[in-house]
Short mmCIF file of C-alpha atoms in Angstrom, two decimals:
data_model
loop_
_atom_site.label_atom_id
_atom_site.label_comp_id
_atom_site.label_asym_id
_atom_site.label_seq_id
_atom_site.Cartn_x
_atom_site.Cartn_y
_atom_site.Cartn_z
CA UNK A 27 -1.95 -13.65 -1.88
CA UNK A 28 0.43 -13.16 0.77
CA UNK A 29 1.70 -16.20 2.53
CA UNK A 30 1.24 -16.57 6.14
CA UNK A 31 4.32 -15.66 8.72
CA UNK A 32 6.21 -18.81 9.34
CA UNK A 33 8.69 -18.26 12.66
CA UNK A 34 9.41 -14.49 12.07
CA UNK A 35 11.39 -13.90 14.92
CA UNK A 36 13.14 -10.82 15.34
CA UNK A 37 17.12 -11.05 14.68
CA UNK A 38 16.04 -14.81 13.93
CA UNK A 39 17.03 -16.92 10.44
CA UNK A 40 13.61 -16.65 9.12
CA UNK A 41 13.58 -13.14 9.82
CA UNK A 42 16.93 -12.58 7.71
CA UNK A 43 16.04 -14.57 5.12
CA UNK A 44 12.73 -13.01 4.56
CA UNK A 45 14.38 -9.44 4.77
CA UNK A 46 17.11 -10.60 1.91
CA UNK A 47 14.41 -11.71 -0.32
CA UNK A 48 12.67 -8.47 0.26
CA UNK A 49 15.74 -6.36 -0.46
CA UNK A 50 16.19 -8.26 -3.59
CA UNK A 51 12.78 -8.07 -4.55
CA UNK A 52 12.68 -4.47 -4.24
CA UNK A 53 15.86 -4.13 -6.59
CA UNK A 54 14.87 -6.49 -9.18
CA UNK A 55 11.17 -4.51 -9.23
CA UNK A 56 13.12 -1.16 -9.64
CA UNK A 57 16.03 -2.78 -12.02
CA UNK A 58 13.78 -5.26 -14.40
CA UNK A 59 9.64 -4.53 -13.34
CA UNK A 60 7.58 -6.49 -11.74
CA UNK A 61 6.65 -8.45 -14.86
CA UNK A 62 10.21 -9.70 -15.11
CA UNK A 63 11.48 -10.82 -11.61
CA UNK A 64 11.59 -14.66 -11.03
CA UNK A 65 11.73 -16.65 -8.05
CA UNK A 66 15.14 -17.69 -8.62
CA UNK A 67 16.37 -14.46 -9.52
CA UNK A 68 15.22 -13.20 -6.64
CA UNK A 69 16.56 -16.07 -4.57
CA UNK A 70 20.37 -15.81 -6.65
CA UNK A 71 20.49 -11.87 -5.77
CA UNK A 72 18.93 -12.77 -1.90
CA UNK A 73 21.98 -15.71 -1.68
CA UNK A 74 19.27 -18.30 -0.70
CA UNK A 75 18.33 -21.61 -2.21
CA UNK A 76 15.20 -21.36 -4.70
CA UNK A 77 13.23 -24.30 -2.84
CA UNK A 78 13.37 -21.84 0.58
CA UNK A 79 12.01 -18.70 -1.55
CA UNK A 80 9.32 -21.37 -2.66
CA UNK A 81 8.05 -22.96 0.44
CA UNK A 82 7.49 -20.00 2.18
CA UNK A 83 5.79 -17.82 -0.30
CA UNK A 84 4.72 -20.43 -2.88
CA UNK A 85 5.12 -17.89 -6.22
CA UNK A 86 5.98 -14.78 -7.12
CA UNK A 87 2.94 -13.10 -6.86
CA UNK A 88 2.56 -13.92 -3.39
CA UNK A 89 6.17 -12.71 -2.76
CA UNK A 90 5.11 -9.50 -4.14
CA UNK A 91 2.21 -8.73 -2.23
CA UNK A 92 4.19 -9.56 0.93
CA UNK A 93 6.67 -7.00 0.27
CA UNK A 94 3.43 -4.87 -0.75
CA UNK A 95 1.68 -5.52 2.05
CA UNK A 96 5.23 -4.65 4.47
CA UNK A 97 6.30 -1.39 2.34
CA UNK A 98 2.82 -0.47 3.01
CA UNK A 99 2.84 -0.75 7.06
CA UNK A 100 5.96 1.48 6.74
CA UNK A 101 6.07 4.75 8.10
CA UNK A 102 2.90 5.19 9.07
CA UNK A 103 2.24 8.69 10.32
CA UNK A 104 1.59 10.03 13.72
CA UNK A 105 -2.04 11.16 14.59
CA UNK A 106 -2.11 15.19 14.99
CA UNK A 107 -5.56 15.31 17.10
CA UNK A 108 -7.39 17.09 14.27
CA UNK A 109 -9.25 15.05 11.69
CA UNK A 110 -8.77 17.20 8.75
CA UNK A 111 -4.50 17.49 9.65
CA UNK A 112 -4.95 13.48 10.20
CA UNK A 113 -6.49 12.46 7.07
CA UNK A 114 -4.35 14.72 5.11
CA UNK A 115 -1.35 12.91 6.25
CA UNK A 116 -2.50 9.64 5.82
CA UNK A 117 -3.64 10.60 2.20
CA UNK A 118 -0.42 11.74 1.71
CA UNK A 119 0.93 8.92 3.24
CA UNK A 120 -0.57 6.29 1.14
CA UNK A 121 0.18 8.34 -2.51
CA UNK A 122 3.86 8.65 -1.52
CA UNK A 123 3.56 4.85 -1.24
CA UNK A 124 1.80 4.38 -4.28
CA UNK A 125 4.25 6.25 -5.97
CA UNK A 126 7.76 5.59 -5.36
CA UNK A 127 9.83 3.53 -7.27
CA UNK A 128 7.61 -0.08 -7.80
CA UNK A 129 4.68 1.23 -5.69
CA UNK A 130 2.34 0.45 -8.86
CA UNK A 131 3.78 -3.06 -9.21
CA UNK A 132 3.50 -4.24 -5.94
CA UNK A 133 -0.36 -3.10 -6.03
CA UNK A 134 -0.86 -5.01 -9.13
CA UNK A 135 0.84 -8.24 -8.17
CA UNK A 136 -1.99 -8.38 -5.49
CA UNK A 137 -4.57 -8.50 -7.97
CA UNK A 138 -3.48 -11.54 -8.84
CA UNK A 139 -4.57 -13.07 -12.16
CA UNK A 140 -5.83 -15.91 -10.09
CA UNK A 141 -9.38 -15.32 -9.64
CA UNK A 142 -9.49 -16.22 -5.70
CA UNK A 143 -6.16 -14.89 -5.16
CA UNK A 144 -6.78 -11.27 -6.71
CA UNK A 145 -9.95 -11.51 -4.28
CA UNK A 146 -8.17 -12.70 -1.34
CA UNK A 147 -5.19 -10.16 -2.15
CA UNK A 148 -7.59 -7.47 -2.92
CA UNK A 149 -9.07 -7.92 0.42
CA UNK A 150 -6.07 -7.52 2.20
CA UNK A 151 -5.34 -4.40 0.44
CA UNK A 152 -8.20 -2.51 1.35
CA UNK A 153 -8.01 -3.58 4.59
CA UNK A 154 -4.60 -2.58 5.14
CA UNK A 155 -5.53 1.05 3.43
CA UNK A 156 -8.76 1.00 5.36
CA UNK A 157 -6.71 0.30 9.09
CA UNK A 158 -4.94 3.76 7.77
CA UNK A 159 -7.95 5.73 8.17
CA UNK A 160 -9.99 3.95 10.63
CA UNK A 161 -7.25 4.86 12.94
CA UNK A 162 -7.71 8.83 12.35
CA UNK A 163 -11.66 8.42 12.18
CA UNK A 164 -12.03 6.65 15.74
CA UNK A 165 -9.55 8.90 17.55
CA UNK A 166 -12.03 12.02 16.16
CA UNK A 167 -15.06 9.91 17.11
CA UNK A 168 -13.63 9.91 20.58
CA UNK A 169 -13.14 13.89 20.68
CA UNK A 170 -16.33 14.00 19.88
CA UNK A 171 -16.01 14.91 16.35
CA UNK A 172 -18.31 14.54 13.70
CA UNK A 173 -16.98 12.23 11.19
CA UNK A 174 -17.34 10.91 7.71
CA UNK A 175 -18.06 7.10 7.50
CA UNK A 176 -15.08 5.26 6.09
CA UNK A 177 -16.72 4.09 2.73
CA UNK A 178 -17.12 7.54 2.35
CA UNK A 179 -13.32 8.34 2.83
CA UNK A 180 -12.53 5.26 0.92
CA UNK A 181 -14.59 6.95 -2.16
CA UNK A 182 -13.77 10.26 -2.18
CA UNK A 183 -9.69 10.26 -1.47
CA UNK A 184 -8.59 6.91 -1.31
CA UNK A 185 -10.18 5.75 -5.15
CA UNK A 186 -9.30 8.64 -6.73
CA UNK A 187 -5.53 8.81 -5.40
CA UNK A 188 -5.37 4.76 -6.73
CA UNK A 189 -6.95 5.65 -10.19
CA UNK A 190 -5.18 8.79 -10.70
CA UNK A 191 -1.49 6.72 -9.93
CA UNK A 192 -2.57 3.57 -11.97
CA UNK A 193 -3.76 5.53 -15.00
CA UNK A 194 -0.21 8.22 -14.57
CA UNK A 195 -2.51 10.91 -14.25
CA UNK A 196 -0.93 14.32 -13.82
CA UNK A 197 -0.78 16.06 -11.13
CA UNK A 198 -1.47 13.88 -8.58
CA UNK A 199 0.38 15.04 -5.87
CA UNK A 200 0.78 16.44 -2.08
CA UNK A 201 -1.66 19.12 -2.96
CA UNK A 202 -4.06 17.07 -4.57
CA UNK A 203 -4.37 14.08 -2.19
CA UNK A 204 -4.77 17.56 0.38
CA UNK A 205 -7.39 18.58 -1.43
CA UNK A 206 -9.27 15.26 -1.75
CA UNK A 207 -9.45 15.61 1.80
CA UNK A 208 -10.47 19.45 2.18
CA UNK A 209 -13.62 18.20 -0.19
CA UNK A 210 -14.06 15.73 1.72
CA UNK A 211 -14.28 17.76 5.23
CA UNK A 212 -15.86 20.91 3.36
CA UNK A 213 -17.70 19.97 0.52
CA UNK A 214 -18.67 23.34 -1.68
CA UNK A 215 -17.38 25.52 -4.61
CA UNK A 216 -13.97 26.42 -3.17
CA UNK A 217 -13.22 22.96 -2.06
CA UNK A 218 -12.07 21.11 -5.50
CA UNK A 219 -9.07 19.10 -6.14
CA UNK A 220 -8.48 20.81 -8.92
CA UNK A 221 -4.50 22.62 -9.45
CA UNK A 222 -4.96 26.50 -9.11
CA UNK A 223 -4.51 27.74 -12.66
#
């Protein structure tokens, strides 16, 4: 699971160091897959000692669900005032990080082969994709808006846009994490995620 912060301070040491080791975590992902990076290799293309790589994340797993759980706080839409426009983008949001270049592979190094580090790390996960939503569902609670529960939005968009990317599913794209959310909103005939023929 992700190590804790250790003296991240903005423009500080730590804070360089940690963003070298991302960069070169990020490249060796794309260049090699996840399966293949090391932490020395990462530490040789960051251009810091091993040992430093070690104490602060402890293995590669853990290095790779920190960079997971930092791609992942990324970019992070603004809220439109309408639930439907809100969950769209945040359902967007969250397949366009799933899918770029080592989006899989950072989401499987958190479910770490460690039993109670692929709980811990798949904890932190859903959390982080839950905060996504929860931030779009209590803005429309206080318009006033009727809203779907959050287990609900976690089944119906958020599941399906994971299994779909995981299993290379075709198709899964813009319009269908869209759609997930107009069946979501307006559950009937005309509201399926299914591609128009």
């Amino acid at each position: 699971m992700p190590a804790k912060s250790k003296d991240i301070r903005p423009g500080g040491r730590s804070a360089r160091v940690r963003a070298a080791v991302h960069r070169a975590t990020v490249d060796l992902v794309h260049e090699v897959g996840a399966d293949k990076v090391t932490v020395p290799a990462v530490a040789r293309r960051a251009g810091v000692n091993p040992s430093s790589v070690y104490r602060r994340w402890g293995n590669i797993s853990a290095l790779l669900a920190d960079v997971a759980a930092q791609r992942q706080e990324e970019g992070a839409p603004q809220l439109l005032g309408d639930l439907r426009k809100d969950l769209e983008q945040v359902a967007v949001w969250t397949l366009t990080d799933l899918s770029r270049p080592g989006g899989v592979a950072f989401f499987r190094a958190e479910v770490a082969p460690d039993v109670d580090d692929r709980r811990a790390g798949l904890r932190e996960c859903l959390q982080r994709v839950s905060t996504r939503f929860e931030a779009a569902l209590e803005a429309a609670a206080r318009r006033g808006d009727a809203t779907p529960s959050l287990e609900r939005v976690l089944d119906r968009v958020v599941a399906p846009l994971y299994f779909r990317v995981v299993f290379s599913i075709p198709e899964t794209d813009e319009h269908y994490a869209r759609a997930l959310v107009t069946e979501l909103c307006d559950p009937g005939p005309a509201a399926s995620p299914a591609h128009p023929a």
